[in-house]
CSV table of C-alpha atoms in Angstrom, one decimal:
chain,number,residue,atom,x,y,z
A,1,MET,CA,-10.6,-26.1,-88.6
A,2,THR,CA,-10.3,-25.0,-85.0
A,3,THR,CA,-13.0,-26.0,-82.5
A,4,SER,CA,-14.4,-23.8,-79.7
A,5,SER,CA,-11.8,-24.9,-77.2
A,6,GLY,CA,-9.0,-24.3,-79.7
A,7,SER,CA,-8.2,-27.9,-80.5
A,8,HIS,CA,-7.5,-28.6,-84.2
A,9,ARG,CA,-9.5,-30.8,-86.5
A,10,GLU,CA,-7.6,-31.3,-89.8
A,11,GLU,CA,-9.6,-31.5,-93.0
A,12,PRO,CA,-8.5,-34.5,-95.0
A,13,SER,CA,-6.7,-33.9,-98.2
A,14,THR,CA,-8.7,-34.1,-101.4
A,15,THR,CA,-5.8,-35.3,-103.5
A,16,ALA,CA,-3.7,-37.5,-101.2
A,17,ALA,CA,-2.5,-41.0,-101.9
A,18,GLU,CA,-4.5,-43.9,-100.5
A,19,ARG,CA,-2.7,-44.3,-97.2
A,20,GLU,CA,-2.6,-40.6,-96.4
A,21,MET,CA,-6.3,-40.3,-97.4
A,22,LEU,CA,-7.3,-43.2,-95.0
A,23,ASP,CA,-5.2,-41.8,-92.2
A,24,GLY,CA,-6.6,-38.3,-92.8
A,25,TRP,CA,-10.2,-39.4,-92.7
A,26,LEU,CA,-9.7,-41.7,-89.7
A,27,ASP,CA,-8.0,-38.9,-87.8
A,28,TYR,CA,-10.7,-36.4,-88.9
A,29,HIS,CA,-13.4,-38.6,-87.4
A,30,ARG,CA,-11.5,-39.3,-84.3
A,31,ALA,CA,-11.2,-35.5,-83.8
A,32,THR,CA,-14.9,-35.0,-84.5
A,33,LEU,CA,-15.8,-37.4,-81.6
A,34,MET,CA,-13.6,-35.5,-79.3
A,35,TRP,CA,-15.0,-32.2,-80.5
A,36,LYS,CA,-18.6,-33.4,-79.7
A,37,CYS,CA,-17.5,-34.1,-76.1
A,38,GLU,CA,-15.7,-30.8,-75.6
A,39,GLY,CA,-16.5,-28.6,-72.6
A,40,LEU,CA,-19.0,-31.0,-71.0
A,41,GLN,CA,-19.0,-32.2,-67.5
A,42,ASP,CA,-19.1,-35.9,-66.6
A,43,GLU,CA,-22.8,-35.8,-65.8
A,44,GLU,CA,-23.6,-34.4,-69.2
A,45,LEU,CA,-21.3,-36.9,-71.0
A,46,ARG,CA,-23.2,-39.7,-69.3
A,47,ARG,CA,-26.6,-38.3,-70.3
A,48,THR,CA,-28.8,-40.3,-72.7
A,49,ALA,CA,-31.2,-38.7,-75.1
A,50,LEU,CA,-34.0,-41.1,-75.8
A,51,ALA,CA,-35.3,-44.1,-73.8
A,52,PRO,CA,-34.8,-47.0,-74.0
A,53,SER,CA,-31.4,-46.2,-75.6
A,54,GLU,CA,-28.5,-46.1,-73.2
A,55,LEU,CA,-26.3,-44.3,-75.7
A,56,SER,CA,-24.2,-41.4,-74.3
A,57,LEU,CA,-21.2,-39.5,-75.4
A,58,LEU,CA,-19.1,-41.1,-72.7
A,59,GLY,CA,-20.3,-44.5,-73.8
A,60,LEU,CA,-19.4,-43.7,-77.4
A,61,VAL,CA,-15.8,-42.8,-76.4
A,62,ARG,CA,-15.5,-46.0,-74.3
A,63,HIS,CA,-16.9,-48.0,-77.2
A,64,MET,CA,-14.5,-46.5,-79.7
A,65,ALA,CA,-11.6,-47.2,-77.4
A,66,GLU,CA,-12.7,-50.9,-77.4
A,67,VAL,CA,-13.1,-50.8,-81.2
A,68,GLU,CA,-9.7,-49.3,-81.8
A,69,ARG,CA,-8.1,-51.9,-79.5
A,70,TYR,CA,-10.0,-54.8,-81.1
A,71,TRP,CA,-9.5,-54.1,-84.8
A,72,PHE,CA,-5.9,-52.8,-84.8
A,73,ARG,CA,-4.3,-54.9,-82.1
A,74,GLU,CA,-6.4,-58.0,-81.5
A,75,VAL,CA,-7.4,-58.7,-85.1
A,76,MET,CA,-4.6,-57.1,-87.2
A,77,LEU,CA,-1.7,-58.0,-84.9
A,78,GLY,CA,-3.2,-61.1,-83.3
A,79,GLU,CA,-2.6,-59.8,-79.7
A,80,ASP,CA,-4.6,-61.5,-76.9
A,81,LEU,CA,-6.0,-58.6,-75.0
A,82,PRO,CA,-8.8,-58.4,-72.4
A,83,ASP,CA,-11.6,-56.0,-73.1
A,84,ARG,CA,-11.5,-52.7,-71.2
A,85,TYR,CA,-15.2,-52.3,-70.5
A,86,VAL,CA,-17.0,-55.3,-72.0
A,87,THR,CA,-17.5,-58.5,-69.9
A,88,ASP,CA,-19.0,-61.9,-70.6
A,89,GLU,CA,-21.9,-60.8,-68.3
A,90,ASP,CA,-22.3,-57.4,-70.1
A,91,ARG,CA,-21.4,-57.5,-73.8
A,92,ASP,CA,-22.4,-53.8,-74.0
A,93,GLY,CA,-20.4,-52.7,-71.0
A,94,ASP,CA,-18.7,-50.0,-72.9
A,95,PHE,CA,-22.1,-48.3,-73.4
A,96,HIS,CA,-23.3,-48.9,-69.9
A,97,VAL,CA,-21.8,-46.0,-68.0
A,98,THR,CA,-22.4,-45.6,-64.3
A,99,GLU,CA,-22.0,-42.6,-62.0
A,100,GLU,CA,-18.4,-43.8,-61.4
A,101,ALA,CA,-17.5,-43.5,-65.0
A,102,THR,CA,-15.5,-40.4,-65.7
A,103,TRP,CA,-14.4,-38.4,-68.7
A,104,ALA,CA,-10.8,-38.3,-67.5
A,105,GLU,CA,-10.6,-42.1,-67.5
A,106,ALA,CA,-12.4,-42.7,-70.7
A,107,GLU,CA,-10.5,-40.0,-72.6
A,108,GLN,CA,-7.2,-41.3,-71.4
A,109,VAL,CA,-8.0,-44.9,-72.4
A,110,TRP,CA,-9.3,-43.7,-75.8
A,111,ARG,CA,-6.2,-41.6,-76.5
A,112,THR,CA,-3.9,-44.5,-75.5
A,113,GLU,CA,-5.8,-46.9,-77.8
A,114,VAL,CA,-5.7,-44.4,-80.7
A,115,GLU,CA,-1.9,-44.1,-80.3
A,116,LEU,CA,-1.5,-47.9,-80.1
A,117,SER,CA,-3.7,-48.2,-83.2
A,118,ARG,CA,-1.5,-45.8,-85.0
A,119,GLN,CA,1.6,-47.8,-84.0
A,120,ALA,CA,0.0,-51.0,-85.0
A,121,ALA,CA,-0.7,-49.7,-88.5
A,122,ALA,CA,2.5,-47.7,-89.0
A,123,GLY,CA,4.8,-49.0,-91.8
A,124,ARG,CA,2.5,-51.9,-92.6
A,125,SER,CA,1.0,-52.5,-96.1
A,126,LEU,CA,-2.6,-51.8,-96.6
A,127,ASP,CA,-2.7,-55.3,-98.2
A,128,LEU,CA,-1.5,-56.9,-95.0
A,129,VAL,CA,-3.9,-59.6,-93.8
A,130,SER,CA,-4.8,-59.8,-90.2
A,131,LYS,CA,-3.1,-62.4,-87.9
A,132,ALA,CA,-6.4,-63.2,-86.2
A,133,GLU,CA,-9.9,-63.8,-87.4
A,134,ASN,CA,-12.8,-61.7,-86.3
A,135,HIS,CA,-14.6,-63.6,-83.6
A,136,HIS,CA,-18.0,-62.8,-85.0
A,137,ARG,CA,-17.4,-63.6,-88.7
A,138,GLY,CA,-14.4,-66.0,-88.6
A,139,GLU,CA,-12.7,-64.2,-91.4
A,140,VAL,CA,-9.4,-62.4,-91.8
A,141,PHE,CA,-9.2,-58.8,-93.0
A,142,SER,CA,-6.8,-56.6,-94.8
A,143,LEU,CA,-5.5,-53.5,-93.1
A,144,ARG,CA,-7.2,-51.5,-95.8
A,145,TRP,CA,-10.5,-53.1,-94.8
A,146,VAL,CA,-9.9,-52.2,-91.1
A,147,TYR,CA,-9.2,-48.6,-92.0
A,148,THR,CA,-12.4,-48.4,-94.0
A,149,HIS,CA,-14.4,-50.1,-91.3
A,150,MET,CA,-13.0,-47.7,-88.6
A,151,ILE,CA,-13.9,-44.7,-90.7
A,152,GLU,CA,-17.4,-46.1,-91.1
A,153,GLU,CA,-17.7,-46.9,-87.4
A,154,TYR,CA,-16.6,-43.4,-86.4
A,155,ALA,CA,-18.8,-41.7,-89.0
A,156,ARG,CA,-21.9,-43.6,-87.8
A,157,HIS,CA,-21.2,-42.9,-84.2
A,158,ASN,CA,-20.4,-39.3,-84.9
A,159,GLY,CA,-23.9,-39.0,-86.2
A,160,HIS,CA,-25.1,-40.3,-82.8
A,161,ALA,CA,-22.8,-37.8,-81.1
A,162,ASP,CA,-24.3,-34.9,-83.1
A,163,LEU,CA,-27.8,-35.8,-81.8
A,164,LEU,CA,-26.6,-36.4,-78.2
A,165,ARG,CA,-24.7,-33.1,-78.1
A,166,GLU,CA,-27.6,-31.2,-79.4
A,167,HIS,CA,-29.9,-32.8,-76.8
A,168,ILE,CA,-27.4,-31.9,-74.0
A,169,ASP,CA,-26.9,-28.2,-74.7
A,170,GLY,CA,-28.3,-27.4,-78.2
A,171,ALA,CA,-24.8,-27.3,-79.8
A,172,THR,CA,-24.8,-28.3,-83.4
A,173,GLY,CA,-22.2,-28.3,-86.1
A,174,GLU,CA,-20.9,-30.3,-89.0
């Protein structure tokens, strides 16, 4: 599928093996989030739809950059990394965008984190157990679970992105 700006969103295979299927669905949902942000200006990407929610498209992209970083690199690989947007004082800092927050910065961080996530997963068994525990649940996770969770996380937030985009300029789509 080609989006309005000409970028490509690959439909996942309906008959692929498990790993290819998981990669396909995760990439599909990553591309969907980018599609929902396409062609908008920083001010539009910072716009929220319904008070008191602070949810914005820019905040969703920043959040997904944090989520990619956390699950693939911090939990799976056990890397000790600082948060990009979240602080001890503001646990939802990824969602709290200010006038200084730009698409250029958020998109670059997100693209970098996606690429690093791909590298973190490449060549590893889906049965691989994480080197670190999740700090909320105190459990370890298989790479398969992380893929499944990431697909769920993107799918949920892409639903939010649908509503936000429609509120901004009336654009709708699958």
